[in-house]
Amino acid sequence: MKIVRDIKEMRQISKKERSKGNIIGFVPTMGYLHQGHISLAEKSVKECEITVMSIYVNPLQFGPQEDFLRYPRNLKKDMELAKKAGVDYLFVPNDSQMYPVPFLSAVEVNTISEGLCGKLRPGHFKGVATVVNKLFNIVEPDIAYFGQKDAQQAAIIKKMAFDLNMPVKIKVLPIVREKDGLAMSSRNTYLNQLERKDAVILYESLRKACSLIEKGERRSAVIAGQMKRLINKVESARISYIAIVDAEDLRELKIIKNNTLIAVAGFVGKVRLIDNIVIKIKNQKPKTKNQKPKIQVNKNDENNV
Ligand code: AMP
């Protein structure tokens, strides 16, 4: 695995690989790698001749009161993990190359950036869209891999790539979880022992939603209410939002339908966590008059464009 720190060098490498006819897979990350990131890299290694992973803690997507400076970093360990996953090039640019002063440009994806996390983190998705756009321009991947963990981010990147005719296929892969169900996240490292135990409540609230839907409940308000009740039982947990929306355009849904995203965000102690689930409901046609339609709730669907 080669470490590439220079933008120009990264571009030259990509051009060379492309000229050999190699398909380039790309996994953008902010580092402090865990199995969630690695699952994306492994998929790319499986599907593409060349895998580029980037590690860049993008200052543009952090608000002034957020954790940019203390965001966990461990490049040495990341290098080991990326190499083991089969990454060919680890792109690690620095701030002065990424954002030469003055930096005056930005990419915005309207509407779907405004709800959910966008409401709580003004400017966050503008920062995300801008850096991903820059990384796409530098790496020029054929396929880029993102995690369903950041469902709103994935929806925004897909829309950006579609709207702006970017020559890249966006693939969104399922959430990788700890044994107890907590979604893996670099920020889980901030949790103390008690908070770590409490943090699983977000996933449990999503499971509760699933079980209600499996029993036939379709009213979003009822489902959100039950989730709220469950989370509020945990003292260290504070809900930021529970959103029940269309998984693609993130429009609010009053009634659950096929391809509904249920997303939850909140704090456990001082740590901000997010999690979500996509509900797939398949109403199969009954074979006999008395047979009820079969409902399938698919909890972790792979969601490709
Ligand atoms: P980050 O380093 O947090 O910016 O994440 C880089 C990529 O990894 C994003 O596409 C995330 O959605 C994805 N990712 C983060 N956590 C997980 C997880 N638990 N499962 C799957 N993908 C993840």
CSV table of C-alpha atoms and ligand atoms in Angstrom, one decimal:
chain,number,residue,atom,x,y,z
A,1,MET,CA,0.0,0.0,0.0
A,2,LYS,CA,1.3,3.4,-1.0
A,3,ILE,CA,0.8,6.5,1.1
A,4,VAL,CA,0.0,9.5,-1.1
A,5,ARG,CA,0.1,13.0,0.5
A,6,ASP,CA,0.2,15.1,-2.6
A,7,ILE,CA,-2.8,16.0,-4.7
A,8,LYS,CA,-0.8,16.2,-7.9
A,9,GLU,CA,0.7,12.8,-7.3
A,10,MET,CA,-2.7,11.3,-6.5
A,11,ARG,CA,-4.1,12.6,-9.8
A,12,GLN,CA,-1.1,11.1,-11.7
A,13,ILE,CA,-1.6,7.7,-10.1
A,14,SER,CA,-5.3,7.7,-10.9
A,15,LYS,CA,-4.6,8.6,-14.5
A,16,LYS,CA,-1.9,5.9,-14.8
A,17,GLU,CA,-4.2,3.2,-13.3
A,18,ARG,CA,-7.0,4.3,-15.6
A,19,SER,CA,-4.8,4.2,-18.7
A,20,LYS,CA,-4.1,0.6,-17.8
A,21,GLY,CA,-7.8,-0.1,-17.9
A,22,ASN,CA,-8.1,-0.5,-14.2
A,23,ILE,CA,-11.4,0.2,-12.4
A,24,ILE,CA,-10.8,2.5,-9.4
A,25,GLY,CA,-12.9,2.1,-6.2
A,26,PHE,CA,-12.8,4.9,-3.7
A,27,VAL,CA,-13.5,5.0,0.0
A,28,PRO,CA,-13.5,8.5,1.5
A,29,THR,CA,-13.1,8.6,5.3
A,30,MET,CA,-12.0,10.8,8.2
A,31,GLY,CA,-9.9,8.0,9.6
A,32,TYR,CA,-9.8,6.4,13.0
A,33,LEU,CA,-10.8,3.3,11.1
A,34,HIS,CA,-13.2,0.6,12.4
A,35,GLN,CA,-14.9,-2.3,10.8
A,36,GLY,CA,-17.5,0.0,9.2
A,37,HIS,CA,-14.9,1.7,7.2
A,38,ILE,CA,-13.1,-1.6,6.5
A,39,SER,CA,-16.3,-3.1,5.1
A,40,LEU,CA,-16.4,-0.4,2.5
A,41,ALA,CA,-12.7,-1.0,1.6
A,42,GLU,CA,-13.2,-4.7,1.4
A,43,LYS,CA,-16.1,-4.3,-0.9
A,44,SER,CA,-14.1,-2.0,-3.2
A,45,VAL,CA,-11.2,-4.5,-3.2
A,46,LYS,CA,-13.6,-7.2,-4.2
A,47,GLU,CA,-15.2,-5.2,-7.0
A,48,CYS,CA,-12.4,-3.0,-8.3
A,49,GLU,CA,-8.9,-3.6,-9.6
A,50,ILE,CA,-7.6,-0.6,-7.6
A,51,THR,CA,-8.8,0.8,-4.2
A,52,VAL,CA,-8.0,4.2,-3.0
A,53,MET,CA,-9.0,5.2,0.5
A,54,SER,CA,-8.7,8.8,1.7
A,55,ILE,CA,-8.2,9.9,5.3
A,56,TYR,CA,-9.0,13.5,5.8
A,57,VAL,CA,-10.6,15.2,8.7
A,58,ASN,CA,-12.4,17.9,6.8
A,59,PRO,CA,-12.5,21.2,8.7
A,60,LEU,CA,-15.3,22.5,6.4
A,61,GLN,CA,-17.9,20.1,7.8
A,62,PHE,CA,-17.4,20.9,11.5
A,63,GLY,CA,-19.3,23.8,13.2
A,64,PRO,CA,-17.4,26.2,15.4
A,65,GLN,CA,-18.6,24.5,18.5
A,66,GLU,CA,-18.0,21.0,17.2
A,67,ASP,CA,-15.2,18.5,17.8
A,68,PHE,CA,-12.8,19.2,14.9
A,69,LEU,CA,-9.7,19.6,17.0
A,70,ARG,CA,-10.4,16.6,19.3
A,71,TYR,CA,-11.7,14.3,16.5
A,72,PRO,CA,-9.8,11.0,17.1
A,73,ARG,CA,-6.8,10.5,14.9
A,74,ASN,CA,-4.4,7.5,14.6
A,75,LEU,CA,-2.7,7.4,11.2
A,76,LYS,CA,-0.3,4.6,12.2
A,77,LYS,CA,-3.1,2.2,13.1
A,78,ASP,CA,-5.2,3.3,10.2
A,79,MET,CA,-2.3,2.5,7.8
A,80,GLU,CA,-2.1,-1.1,9.2
A,81,LEU,CA,-5.9,-1.6,8.9
A,82,ALA,CA,-6.1,-0.2,5.4
A,83,LYS,CA,-3.2,-2.3,4.2
A,84,LYS,CA,-4.7,-5.4,5.7
A,85,ALA,CA,-8.0,-4.7,4.0
A,86,GLY,CA,-6.2,-4.6,0.6
A,87,VAL,CA,-6.2,-0.8,0.0
A,88,ASP,CA,-3.7,0.1,-2.8
A,89,TYR,CA,-3.4,3.8,-2.2
A,90,LEU,CA,-4.0,5.7,1.1
A,91,PHE,CA,-4.6,9.4,0.2
A,92,VAL,CA,-3.8,11.6,3.1
A,93,PRO,CA,-3.9,15.3,2.0
A,94,ASN,CA,-3.3,18.2,4.3
A,95,ASP,CA,-5.4,21.3,4.9
A,96,SER,CA,-3.2,23.8,3.0
A,97,GLN,CA,-3.4,21.7,-0.1
A,98,MET,CA,-7.1,21.0,0.2
A,99,TYR,CA,-8.1,24.6,1.0
A,100,PRO,CA,-5.6,27.1,-0.4
A,101,VAL,CA,-6.3,30.5,0.9
A,102,PRO,CA,-8.6,32.2,-0.1
A,103,PHE,CA,-10.9,29.2,-0.7
A,104,LEU,CA,-14.1,30.7,-2.3
A,105,SER,CA,-16.0,27.8,-3.7
A,106,ALA,CA,-18.6,25.4,-2.4
A,107,VAL,CA,-21.1,22.7,-3.5
A,108,GLU,CA,-24.6,22.7,-2.0
A,109,VAL,CA,-27.4,20.2,-2.4
A,110,ASN,CA,-30.6,21.9,-1.3
A,111,THR,CA,-33.7,20.6,0.4
A,112,ILE,CA,-32.4,17.2,1.4
A,113,SER,CA,-29.6,18.9,3.3
A,114,GLU,CA,-32.0,21.0,5.3
A,115,GLY,CA,-33.8,18.5,7.6
A,116,LEU,CA,-32.5,15.9,10.1
A,117,CYS,CA,-28.8,16.5,10.9
A,118,GLY,CA,-28.7,19.5,8.5
A,119,LYS,CA,-31.1,21.4,10.8
A,120,LEU,CA,-28.8,20.8,13.8
A,121,ARG,CA,-25.5,21.3,12.0
A,122,PRO,CA,-25.8,24.3,9.7
A,123,GLY,CA,-23.2,24.2,6.9
A,124,HIS,CA,-22.3,20.6,7.7
A,125,PHE,CA,-23.5,19.1,4.4
A,126,LYS,CA,-22.2,22.0,2.4
A,127,GLY,CA,-18.8,21.0,3.8
A,128,VAL,CA,-19.4,17.4,3.1
A,129,ALA,CA,-20.6,17.9,-0.5
A,130,THR,CA,-17.7,20.3,-1.2
A,131,VAL,CA,-14.9,17.9,0.1
A,132,VAL,CA,-16.4,14.8,-1.6
A,133,ASN,CA,-16.6,16.8,-4.8
A,134,LYS,CA,-13.0,17.8,-4.5
A,135,LEU,CA,-11.9,14.2,-3.7
A,136,PHE,CA,-13.9,12.9,-6.7
A,137,ASN,CA,-12.1,15.4,-8.9
A,138,ILE,CA,-8.7,14.4,-7.5
A,139,VAL,CA,-9.2,10.6,-7.4
A,140,GLU,CA,-11.6,10.3,-10.4
A,141,PRO,CA,-13.0,7.0,-9.1
A,142,ASP,CA,-15.3,4.7,-11.1
A,143,ILE,CA,-17.1,3.6,-8.0
A,144,ALA,CA,-17.3,5.4,-4.6
A,145,TYR,CA,-18.4,3.6,-1.4
A,146,PHE,CA,-20.3,5.1,1.4
A,147,GLY,CA,-22.0,3.8,4.6
A,148,GLN,CA,-25.7,3.7,5.3
A,149,LYS,CA,-24.7,4.8,8.8
A,150,ASP,CA,-24.7,8.4,7.5
A,151,ALA,CA,-28.0,8.0,5.6
A,152,GLN,CA,-28.5,11.7,4.9
A,153,GLN,CA,-25.0,12.1,3.7
A,154,ALA,CA,-25.4,9.1,1.4
A,155,ALA,CA,-28.6,10.5,0.0
A,156,ILE,CA,-27.0,13.9,-0.6
A,157,ILE,CA,-23.9,12.4,-2.3
A,158,LYS,CA,-26.1,10.3,-4.6
A,159,LYS,CA,-28.2,13.4,-5.5
A,160,MET,CA,-25.1,15.5,-6.0
A,161,ALA,CA,-23.5,12.9,-8.3
A,162,PHE,CA,-26.7,12.5,-10.3
A,163,ASP,CA,-27.5,16.3,-10.6
A,164,LEU,CA,-24.0,17.3,-11.5
A,165,ASN,CA,-23.5,14.3,-14.0
A,166,MET,CA,-20.5,13.1,-12.1
A,167,PRO,CA,-19.0,10.1,-13.8
A,168,VAL,CA,-19.0,7.9,-10.7
A,169,LYS,CA,-21.2,5.2,-9.4
A,170,ILE,CA,-22.2,5.7,-5.8
A,171,LYS,CA,-22.7,2.5,-3.7
A,172,VAL,CA,-24.1,2.6,-0.2
A,173,LEU,CA,-23.3,-0.4,2.1
A,174,PRO,CA,-25.1,-1.6,5.3
A,175,ILE,CA,-24.3,-0.3,8.8
A,176,VAL,CA,-21.7,-2.4,10.6
A,177,ARG,CA,-22.6,-2.8,14.3
A,178,GLU,CA,-21.0,-3.9,17.5
A,179,LYS,CA,-22.2,-7.2,19.0
A,180,ASP,CA,-24.9,-5.5,21.1
A,181,GLY,CA,-26.1,-3.5,18.1
A,182,LEU,CA,-24.5,-0.1,18.6
A,183,ALA,CA,-23.5,1.3,15.2
A,184,MET,CA,-19.8,1.5,14.8
A,185,SER,CA,-18.5,5.0,14.8
A,186,SER,CA,-15.1,6.8,15.4
A,187,ARG,CA,-16.9,8.9,18.0
A,188,ASN,CA,-17.9,5.8,20.1
A,189,THR,CA,-14.4,6.2,21.5
A,190,TYR,CA,-15.6,9.3,23.4
A,191,LEU,CA,-18.1,7.2,25.4
A,192,ASN,CA,-17.2,6.2,29.0
A,193,GLN,CA,-18.1,2.7,30.2
A,194,LEU,CA,-21.6,3.6,31.4
A,195,GLU,CA,-22.4,5.7,28.4
A,196,ARG,CA,-21.2,2.9,26.1
A,197,LYS,CA,-23.8,0.6,27.7
A,198,ASP,CA,-26.5,3.2,27.4
A,199,ALA,CA,-25.7,4.1,23.8
A,200,VAL,CA,-27.3,0.9,22.5
A,201,ILE,CA,-30.7,2.4,23.3
A,202,LEU,CA,-30.6,4.2,19.9
A,203,TYR,CA,-30.5,0.8,18.1
A,204,GLU,CA,-33.0,-0.7,20.5
A,205,SER,CA,-35.4,2.2,19.7
A,206,LEU,CA,-35.0,1.3,16.0
A,207,ARG,CA,-35.7,-2.4,16.7
A,208,LYS,CA,-38.8,-1.3,18.6
A,209,ALA,CA,-39.9,0.6,15.5
A,210,CYS,CA,-39.3,-2.5,13.4
A,211,SER,CA,-41.3,-4.7,15.7
A,212,LEU,CA,-44.2,-2.3,15.7
A,213,ILE,CA,-44.2,-2.2,11.9
A,214,GLU,CA,-44.0,-6.0,11.8
A,215,LYS,CA,-47.1,-6.1,13.9
A,216,GLY,CA,-48.9,-3.9,11.4
A,217,GLU,CA,-48.4,-0.3,12.9
A,218,ARG,CA,-48.0,2.2,10.1
A,219,ARG,CA,-48.5,5.6,11.8
A,220,SER,CA,-45.2,7.5,12.0
A,221,ALA,CA,-46.3,9.5,15.1
A,222,VAL,CA,-47.1,6.4,17.0
A,223,ILE,CA,-43.9,4.7,16.1
A,224,ALA,CA,-41.8,7.9,16.9
A,225,GLY,CA,-43.7,8.2,20.2
A,226,GLN,CA,-42.8,4.7,21.3
A,227,MET,CA,-39.2,5.2,20.3
A,228,LYS,CA,-39.1,8.4,22.3
A,229,ARG,CA,-40.6,6.7,25.3
A,230,LEU,CA,-37.9,4.0,25.2
A,231,ILE,CA,-35.0,6.4,24.8
A,232,ASN,CA,-36.2,8.7,27.5
A,233,LYS,CA,-36.0,5.9,30.0
A,234,VAL,CA,-32.2,6.1,29.8
A,235,GLU,CA,-31.0,9.0,31.9
A,236,SER,CA,-27.8,9.8,30.0
A,237,ALA,CA,-29.6,9.9,26.6
A,238,ARG,CA,-31.1,13.0,25.0
A,239,ILE,CA,-32.9,12.9,21.7
A,240,SER,CA,-32.1,15.4,19.1
A,241,TYR,CA,-34.6,14.1,16.5
A,242,ILE,CA,-36.4,11.0,15.4
A,243,ALA,CA,-37.2,11.3,11.7
A,244,ILE,CA,-39.4,9.0,9.6
A,245,VAL,CA,-38.9,10.0,6.0
A,246,ASP,CA,-38.7,8.7,2.4
A,247,ALA,CA,-35.2,7.0,2.2
A,248,GLU,CA,-34.4,8.8,-1.1
A,249,ASP,CA,-35.7,12.3,-0.9
A,250,LEU,CA,-36.0,12.5,2.9
A,251,ARG,CA,-39.5,13.9,2.7
A,252,GLU,CA,-41.4,13.4,6.0
A,253,LEU,CA,-43.9,10.5,6.0
A,254,LYS,CA,-47.0,10.4,8.1
A,255,ILE,CA,-47.6,6.7,7.2
A,256,ILE,CA,-44.8,4.1,6.8
A,257,LYS,CA,-44.4,2.8,3.3
A,258,ASN,CA,-41.9,0.7,1.4
A,259,ASN,CA,-38.4,2.3,1.6
A,260,THR,CA,-38.9,4.4,4.7
A,261,LEU,CA,-35.9,5.7,6.6
A,262,ILE,CA,-36.2,5.8,10.3
A,263,ALA,CA,-33.3,7.9,11.6
A,264,VAL,CA,-32.5,8.8,15.2
A,265,ALA,CA,-29.9,11.3,16.5
A,266,GLY,CA,-29.1,12.2,20.1
A,267,PHE,CA,-26.6,12.6,22.8
A,268,VAL,CA,-25.4,10.0,25.2
A,269,GLY,CA,-23.7,12.1,27.8
A,270,LYS,CA,-21.9,14.6,25.7
A,271,VAL,CA,-21.4,12.3,22.7
A,272,ARG,CA,-23.5,12.9,19.6
A,273,LEU,CA,-24.6,9.7,18.0
A,274,ILE,CA,-26.8,8.8,15.0
A,275,ASP,CA,-28.3,5.6,13.8
A,276,ASN,CA,-31.0,4.5,11.3
A,277,ILE,CA,-32.8,1.7,9.7
A,278,VAL,CA,-34.5,1.3,6.3
A,279,ILE,CA,-37.8,-0.4,6.2
A,280,LYS,CA,-38.7,-2.5,3.1
A,281,ILE,CA,-42.2,-3.7,3.1
A,282,LYS,CA,-43.1,-6.3,0.5
A,283,ASN,CA,-46.8,-6.7,0.1
A,284,GLN,CA,-47.0,-10.0,-1.7
A,285,LYS,CA,-50.2,-10.8,-3.4
A,286,PRO,CA,-52.3,-13.3,-1.4
A,287,LYS,CA,-52.6,-16.7,-3.1
A,288,THR,CA,-55.9,-17.4,-1.5
A,289,LYS,CA,-58.7,-15.2,-0.3
A,290,ASN,CA,-58.0,-15.7,3.4
A,291,GLN,CA,-54.3,-15.3,3.2
A,292,LYS,CA,-53.0,-12.1,4.6
A,293,PRO,CA,-50.4,-10.1,2.7
A,294,LYS,CA,-46.9,-11.0,3.9
A,295,ILE,CA,-44.9,-8.1,5.3
A,296,GLN,CA,-41.2,-8.2,5.2
A,297,VAL,CA,-39.2,-5.7,7.1
A,298,ASN,CA,-35.7,-5.6,5.8
A,299,LYS,CA,-33.4,-4.1,8.4
A,300,ASN,CA,-30.2,-3.6,6.6
A,301,ASP,CA,-30.7,-3.4,2.9
A,302,GLU,CA,-27.8,-2.7,0.6
A,303,ASN,CA,-28.9,0.4,-1.2
A,304,ASN,CA,-27.2,0.9,-4.6
A,305,VAL,CA,-27.6,3.4,-7.4
B,1,AMP,P1,-16.3,8.9,8.5
B,1,AMP,O1,-14.9,8.5,8.7
B,1,AMP,O2,-17.1,8.9,9.8
B,1,AMP,O3,-16.5,10.1,7.7
B,1,AMP,O4,-17.0,7.7,7.6
B,1,AMP,C1,-16.4,7.3,6.4
B,1,AMP,C2,-17.4,6.4,5.7
B,1,AMP,O5,-17.6,5.3,6.5
B,1,AMP,C3,-18.8,7.1,5.5
B,1,AMP,O6,-19.3,6.7,4.2
B,1,AMP,C4,-19.6,6.4,6.6
B,1,AMP,O7,-21.0,6.4,6.3
B,1,AMP,C5,-19.0,5.0,6.7
B,1,AMP,N1,-19.2,4.4,8.0
B,1,AMP,C6,-19.0,5.0,9.2
B,1,AMP,N2,-19.4,4.1,10.2
B,1,AMP,C7,-20.0,3.1,9.5
B,1,AMP,C8,-20.6,1.9,10.0
B,1,AMP,N3,-20.8,1.6,11.3
B,1,AMP,N4,-21.0,1.0,9.1
B,1,AMP,C9,-20.9,1.2,7.7
B,1,AMP,N5,-20.3,2.3,7.2
B,1,AMP,C10,-19.8,3.2,8.1
